[in-house]
Coordinates of C-alpha atoms and ligand atoms in Angstrom, one line a residue:
X1 CA -22.4 6.7 0.1
X2 CA -19.1 5.9 -1.7
X3 CA -18.1 3.5 1.1
X4 CA -21.3 1.4 1.0
X5 CA -19.2 -1.6 -0.5
X6 CA -16.9 -1.6 2.5
X7 CA -18.1 -4.1 5.1
X8 CA -17.3 -3.3 8.7
X9 CA -14.4 -5.2 10.3
X10 CA -15.4 -7.9 12.5
X11 CA -14.5 -7.0 16.0
X12 CA -11.8 -9.7 16.7
X13 CA -9.8 -8.5 13.7
X14 CA -9.3 -5.2 15.5
X15 CA -8.0 -6.6 18.6
X16 CA -4.3 -6.4 19.1
X17 CA -1.7 -4.1 17.9
X18 CA 2.0 -4.4 18.4
X19 CA 4.0 -1.4 19.4
X20 CA 7.7 -1.3 19.3
X21 CA 9.7 1.6 20.1
X22 CA 13.3 2.4 19.4
X23 CA 16.3 1.9 21.7
X24 CA 14.8 4.1 24.4
X25 CA 11.0 4.2 25.1
X26 CA 10.7 8.1 24.6
X27 CA 7.4 8.3 23.0
X28 CA 5.8 9.9 25.9
X29 CA 9.0 11.6 27.2
X30 CA 9.1 14.6 25.0
X31 CA 11.6 17.4 25.0
X32 CA 10.2 19.5 27.9
X33 CA 7.3 19.4 30.5
X34 CA 4.7 21.3 28.4
X35 CA 4.7 18.6 25.8
X36 CA 4.4 16.0 28.4
X37 CA 1.0 17.6 29.7
X38 CA -0.1 17.8 26.1
X39 CA 0.8 14.0 25.6
X40 CA -1.1 13.0 28.7
X41 CA -4.3 14.2 27.4
X42 CA -4.3 11.3 25.0
X43 CA -2.5 8.6 27.0
X44 CA -3.3 7.8 30.5
X45 CA 0.2 7.7 31.8
X46 CA 3.7 7.4 30.1
X47 CA 4.0 3.9 31.7
X48 CA 1.1 2.7 29.4
X49 CA 3.8 2.3 26.8
X50 CA 5.4 -1.1 26.7
X51 CA 7.3 -2.8 24.0
X52 CA 5.3 -5.8 22.8
X53 CA 1.9 -6.8 22.1
X54 CA -0.9 -4.4 23.5
X55 CA -4.6 -4.2 23.0
X56 CA -6.0 -1.8 20.4
X57 CA -7.5 0.4 23.0
X58 CA -4.0 0.6 24.7
X59 CA -2.0 1.3 21.7
X60 CA -1.7 5.2 21.8
X61 CA 0.5 7.4 19.8
X62 CA 1.6 10.8 21.0
X63 CA 0.1 13.8 19.6
X64 CA 3.7 15.1 19.3
X65 CA 4.7 12.3 17.0
X66 CA 5.8 13.7 13.7
X67 CA 4.1 10.9 11.9
X68 CA 0.9 12.5 13.0
X69 CA 2.0 16.1 12.9
X70 CA 3.6 16.0 9.4
X71 CA 3.1 12.6 7.9
X72 CA 6.7 12.2 8.7
X73 CA 6.9 8.5 8.4
X74 CA 6.6 5.5 6.2
X75 CA 4.5 2.3 6.0
X76 CA 3.9 -1.0 4.4
X77 CA 0.7 -3.2 3.6
X78 CA 1.4 -6.9 3.5
X79 CA -1.0 -9.8 3.0
X80 CA -0.9 -13.4 4.4
X81 CA -2.8 -16.2 3.0
X82 CA -3.2 -19.6 4.5
X83 CA -0.8 -19.2 7.3
X84 CA 2.0 -17.7 5.1
X85 CA 3.1 -14.1 4.7
X86 CA 3.5 -13.2 1.0
X87 CA 6.8 -11.5 0.1
X88 CA 7.3 -10.5 3.6
X89 CA 11.1 -9.9 3.2
X90 CA 10.6 -7.8 0.0
X91 CA 8.1 -5.5 1.8
X92 CA 10.3 -5.1 4.9
X93 CA 13.2 -4.3 2.6
X94 CA 11.1 -1.7 0.7
X95 CA 10.2 -0.2 4.1
X96 CA 13.9 0.2 4.9
X97 CA 14.5 1.8 1.5
X98 CA 11.8 4.3 2.2
X99 CA 13.5 4.9 5.6
X100 CA 16.7 5.3 4.2
X101 CA 15.4 7.9 1.7
X102 CA 13.8 9.8 4.4
X103 CA 16.8 9.6 6.7
X104 CA 14.8 7.7 9.2
X105 CA 17.4 5.7 11.2
X106 CA 15.7 2.2 11.8
X107 CA 16.7 1.1 15.3
X108 CA 15.7 -2.5 14.3
X109 CA 17.1 -4.9 11.8
X110 CA 15.1 -6.4 8.8
X111 CA 14.9 -9.7 10.6
X112 CA 13.5 -8.1 13.8
X113 CA 10.8 -6.2 11.8
X114 CA 9.9 -9.5 10.1
X115 CA 9.7 -11.4 13.4
X116 CA 7.7 -8.7 15.1
X117 CA 5.1 -8.8 12.0
X118 CA 4.9 -12.5 12.4
X119 CA 4.4 -12.2 16.2
X120 CA 1.6 -9.8 15.5
X121 CA -0.3 -12.1 13.2
X122 CA 0.1 -14.9 15.7
X123 CA -1.2 -12.7 18.7
X124 CA -4.3 -12.0 16.6
X125 CA -4.7 -15.6 15.7
X126 CA -5.2 -15.0 12.0
X127 CA -4.4 -17.2 9.3
X128 CA -5.4 -14.9 6.3
X129 CA -5.4 -11.3 6.3
X130 CA -3.4 -8.0 6.1
X131 CA -0.8 -6.3 8.3
X132 CA -0.1 -2.7 8.3
X133 CA 3.5 -1.6 9.4
X134 CA 3.9 1.9 10.3
X135 CA 7.2 3.6 11.3
X136 CA 7.0 7.2 12.3
X137 CA 9.7 9.8 12.9
X138 CA 8.9 9.7 16.5
X139 CA 8.0 12.2 19.1
X140 CA 9.5 15.7 18.6
X141 CA 8.3 19.3 19.3
X142 CA 6.2 21.5 17.4
X143 CA 8.5 22.2 14.5
X144 CA 9.6 20.4 11.4
X145 CA 13.0 19.6 12.6
X146 CA 13.4 15.8 12.4
X147 CA 16.6 16.0 14.4
X148 CA 14.5 16.7 17.5
X149 CA 12.9 13.3 17.3
X150 CA 15.3 11.1 19.0
X151 CA 14.0 7.8 18.0
X152 CA 11.3 6.3 15.5
X153 CA 8.1 4.7 16.7
X154 CA 6.7 1.7 14.8
X155 CA 3.4 -0.1 15.2
X156 CA 2.1 -3.0 13.4
X157 CA -1.6 -3.9 13.0
X158 CA -2.8 -7.2 11.9
X159 CA -6.4 -7.2 10.4
X160 CA -8.1 -7.8 7.3
X161 CA -8.5 -5.7 4.1
X162 CA -11.1 -6.0 1.5
X163 CA -10.9 -3.2 -1.2
X164 CA -13.5 -4.3 -3.6
X165 CA -16.4 -6.7 -3.7
X166 CA -15.8 -10.2 -5.1
X167 CA -17.9 -9.5 -8.3
X168 CA -15.4 -6.9 -9.4
X169 CA -12.7 -9.4 -9.7
X170 CA -14.6 -11.3 -12.3
X171 CA -16.5 -8.6 -14.1
X172 CA -13.9 -5.9 -13.7
X173 CA -13.5 -2.2 -12.5
X174 CA -14.4 1.0 -13.9
X175 CA -11.8 3.7 -13.4
X176 CA -11.7 7.4 -14.3
X177 CA -8.8 9.7 -14.7
X178 CA -8.3 12.1 -11.9
X179 CA -7.2 15.7 -12.3
X180 CA -4.7 15.3 -9.4
X181 CA -1.3 14.4 -10.7
X182 CA 1.3 12.4 -9.2
X183 CA 4.0 14.4 -8.0
X184 CA 7.3 15.0 -9.7
X185 CA 10.3 13.0 -8.3
X186 CA 11.9 16.4 -7.9
X187 CA 9.6 17.0 -5.0
X188 CA 9.4 13.6 -3.3
X189 CA 9.9 10.3 -5.1
X190 CA 6.5 8.4 -5.6
X191 CA 8.8 5.3 -4.7
X192 CA 8.7 6.3 -1.1
X193 CA 5.8 4.7 0.7
X194 CA 5.3 7.7 3.0
X195 CA 2.7 8.4 5.6
X196 CA 1.5 11.4 3.5
X197 CA -0.8 10.0 1.2
X198 CA -2.8 13.2 0.6
X199 CA -2.0 13.2 -3.2
X200 CA -3.5 9.8 -3.5
X201 CA -6.5 10.7 -1.3
X202 CA -7.4 13.6 -3.2
X203 CA -7.3 11.6 -6.4
X204 CA -9.4 8.9 -4.6
X205 CA -12.0 11.5 -3.7
X206 CA -12.3 12.5 -7.3
X207 CA -12.9 8.9 -8.4
X208 CA -15.4 8.1 -5.7
X209 CA -17.3 11.3 -6.6
X210 CA -17.4 10.4 -10.2
X211 CA -18.8 7.1 -9.2
X212 CA -15.7 5.0 -9.9
X213 CA -14.0 2.9 -7.3
X214 CA -10.4 3.7 -8.4
X215 CA -8.7 6.6 -10.1
X216 CA -6.0 6.7 -12.8
X217 CA -3.3 9.3 -12.0
X218 CA -1.0 10.8 -14.6
X219 CA 2.4 12.5 -14.0
X220 CA 3.2 16.1 -14.7
X221 CA 3.9 15.4 -18.4
X222 CA 0.5 13.7 -18.8
X223 CA 1.8 10.2 -19.1
X224 CA 0.2 7.4 -16.9
X225 CA 1.8 6.9 -13.6
X226 CA -0.5 4.5 -11.7
X227 CA -3.7 4.4 -9.8
X228 CA -4.3 5.8 -6.3
X229 CA -3.3 2.6 -4.7
X230 CA -2.3 0.2 -7.5
X231 CA 0.0 -0.2 -10.4
X232 CA -1.5 -0.3 -13.9
X233 CA -0.9 -2.8 -16.7
X234 CA -2.2 -3.1 -20.3
X235 CA -2.1 -5.9 -22.8
X236 CA -1.2 -4.9 -26.5
X237 CA -0.7 -7.3 -29.4
X238 CA -0.3 -10.2 -26.6
X239 CA 2.3 -8.3 -24.7
X240 CA 2.0 -7.0 -21.2
X241 CA 3.0 -3.4 -20.7
X242 CA 3.4 -1.2 -17.6
X243 CA 4.8 2.3 -17.2
X244 CA 8.5 2.5 -15.8
X245 CA 8.4 3.4 -12.2
X246 CA 10.3 6.6 -13.1
X247 CA 7.0 7.7 -14.8
X248 CA 5.7 8.3 -11.2
X249 CA 4.5 5.0 -9.5
X250 CA 5.4 3.0 -6.6
X251 CA 7.7 0.1 -7.3
X252 CA 4.9 -2.4 -6.4
X253 CA 5.6 -5.8 -5.0
X254 CA 2.7 -7.1 -6.7
X255 CA 3.9 -5.4 -10.0
X256 CA 7.3 -7.4 -9.7
X257 CA 4.9 -10.6 -9.1
X258 CA 3.3 -10.0 -12.5
X259 CA 6.8 -9.9 -14.1
X260 CA 7.7 -13.0 -12.5
X261 CA 4.4 -14.8 -13.5
X262 CA 4.7 -13.5 -17.1
X263 CA 8.2 -14.7 -17.4
X264 CA 7.0 -18.2 -16.1
X265 CA 4.1 -18.4 -18.5
X266 CA 6.2 -17.3 -21.5
X267 CA 4.3 -13.9 -21.9
X268 CA 6.3 -11.0 -23.1
X269 CA 6.3 -8.1 -20.4
X270 CA 8.0 -4.9 -20.9
X271 CA 8.1 -1.3 -19.6
X272 CA 7.0 1.7 -21.7
X273 CA 5.6 5.1 -21.0
X274 CA 1.8 5.1 -21.6
X275 CA -0.8 7.7 -22.6
X276 CA -4.6 7.4 -21.7
X277 CA -4.9 6.8 -25.6
X278 CA -2.9 3.4 -25.1
X279 CA -5.3 2.5 -22.3
X280 CA -8.5 3.4 -24.0
X281 CA -7.4 1.3 -27.2
X282 CA -5.6 -1.6 -25.1
X283 CA -6.7 -5.3 -25.7
X284 CA -6.9 -5.6 -21.8
X285 CA -6.1 -3.8 -18.7
X286 CA -5.4 -4.6 -15.1
X287 CA -4.4 -3.1 -11.7
X288 CA -2.1 -4.7 -9.0
X289 CA -1.5 -4.0 -5.5
X290 CA -1.2 -5.8 -2.2
X291 CA -4.7 -4.5 -1.1
X292 CA -6.4 -4.9 -4.5
X293 CA -4.4 -8.0 -5.7
X294 CA -4.8 -8.4 -9.4
X295 CA -8.0 -6.9 -10.7
X296 CA -9.3 -6.4 -14.3
X297 CA -9.8 -2.8 -15.5
X298 CA -12.6 -2.8 -18.0
X299 CA -13.6 0.8 -18.5
X300 CA -11.6 4.1 -18.3
X301 CA -13.4 7.4 -18.7
X302 CA -16.5 5.8 -20.2
X303 CA -14.2 3.8 -22.8
X304 CA -14.8 0.1 -22.6
X305 CA -11.3 -1.7 -22.8
X306 CA -10.9 -4.6 -25.0
X307 CA -11.6 -5.7 -28.5
X308 CA -14.5 -7.6 -29.9
X309 CA -16.1 -10.2 -27.6
X310 CA -13.9 -9.1 -24.6
X311 CA -14.8 -5.3 -25.0
X312 CA -15.8 -4.1 -21.5
X313 CA -15.0 -7.6 -20.0
X314 CA -11.7 -9.0 -18.5
X315 CA -9.5 -10.5 -21.2
X316 CA -8.0 -13.8 -21.4
X317 CA -4.3 -12.9 -20.3
X318 CA -5.8 -10.9 -17.3
X319 CA -7.7 -14.1 -16.3
X320 CA -4.7 -16.2 -16.7
X321 CA -2.5 -14.0 -14.5
X322 CA -5.3 -13.6 -12.0
X323 CA -5.5 -17.4 -11.6
X324 CA -1.5 -17.8 -11.5
X325 CA -1.4 -14.9 -8.8
X326 CA -4.1 -16.8 -6.7
X327 CA -2.2 -20.0 -6.9
X328 CA 1.1 -18.3 -6.1
X329 CA 0.1 -16.5 -3.0
X330 CA -1.1 -19.8 -1.5
X331 CA 2.0 -21.6 -2.3
X332 CA 4.8 -19.5 -1.1
X333 CA 5.6 -17.1 1.7
X334 CA 7.1 -16.9 5.3
X335 CA 5.3 -19.4 7.6
X336 CA 3.3 -17.9 10.4
Ligands
PXG401 N1 0.8 2.3 -6.0 C1 0.5 3.0 -4.7 C2 0.4 4.5 -4.7 C3 0.2 2.1 -3.7 O1 0.0 2.7 -2.4 C4 0.7 0.2 -5.0 C5 0.9 1.1 -6.1 C6 1.0 -1.2 -5.2 O2 2.1 -1.7 -4.5 P1 2.3 -3.2 -3.8 O3 3.6 -3.2 -3.4 O4 1.2 -3.2 -2.7 O5 1.8 -4.1 -4.9 C7 0.3 0.8 -3.7 C8 0.1 0.0 -2.5 C9 -5.6 1.0 0.0 C10 -4.2 0.6 0.1 O6 -6.1 1.1 1.1 C11 -3.2 0.6 -1.2 C12 -2.0 0.3 -1.0 C13 -1.5 0.1 0.2 C14 -2.3 0.3 1.3 C15 -3.6 0.6 1.2 O7 -6.1 1.2 -1.2 N2 -1.3 0.1 -2.1

């Protein structure tokens, strides 16, 4: 099975979620009575909903929530290491930018969302792990109209995430190019971290079916955009190069960390549109993401990436950046 590498989550990591509703608790008070009956099918009573920390089993979302009905919502995935949340403010700021782009009016401040995130981690008693923040348009009726959703809902999960087995961080990942393209920003900007990940999921299915754990995605013009859940980098003539986000990628927080680390290490880093040829013939390549962290890409579409003795193996700049990344995430962040 394509999922054989994924270990089951320990029970305790799934324990508590935090649910925070907008100004009025309307999640199970939909517009008219019929909806209330439908909603009751999945929630015991409307009074089950309370702001604050609830058990996972008690964290219920209405079937009339537009996050579920239309993927009308946004999310963030954030890591914490050794009692500190890495780049928490940056993630929450990006969440607010996604909200702005989708005209979701956040009833909370950035500082409040940061505090809710920290509370959730504390409630779970975790010191290392991953938080998933989800904001939905909220409860409406069976129609697209977002203005019939009076207030957004938000839930935050504190858990763990392990995308790839440890050995892939040392020996590198094999990737295939997917037929599914990143959408043009003329439809929805890939910079919005929306709840609608079907584009990425379709590509991920292609990659997994081809026996690779990650898939490369191109934009409509055929230039490299990103992978299904990671940004992509190459090394050429000793310089680190990544596509501009306008080529169809998320403006990754980890991507920005790579810019910071290269600057600190005196490694030239720049943005340039890339083709698959550039990746096939690169000296090195690696992927970045909150979930994936920094991981070498050593093979793309059967071409072993690298020259001479590092062909098909992680290169020296990748290894240097991986090491610097690991040190950085353990040396800064919002204290839990
Ligand atoms: N591109 C896409 C499409 C992403 O979803 C990144 C790049 C990297 O961005 P950050 O800011 O995390 O460096 C992401 C984020 C998963 C998973 O299960 C992946 C992400 C988020 C949540 C889950 O693979 N990647």
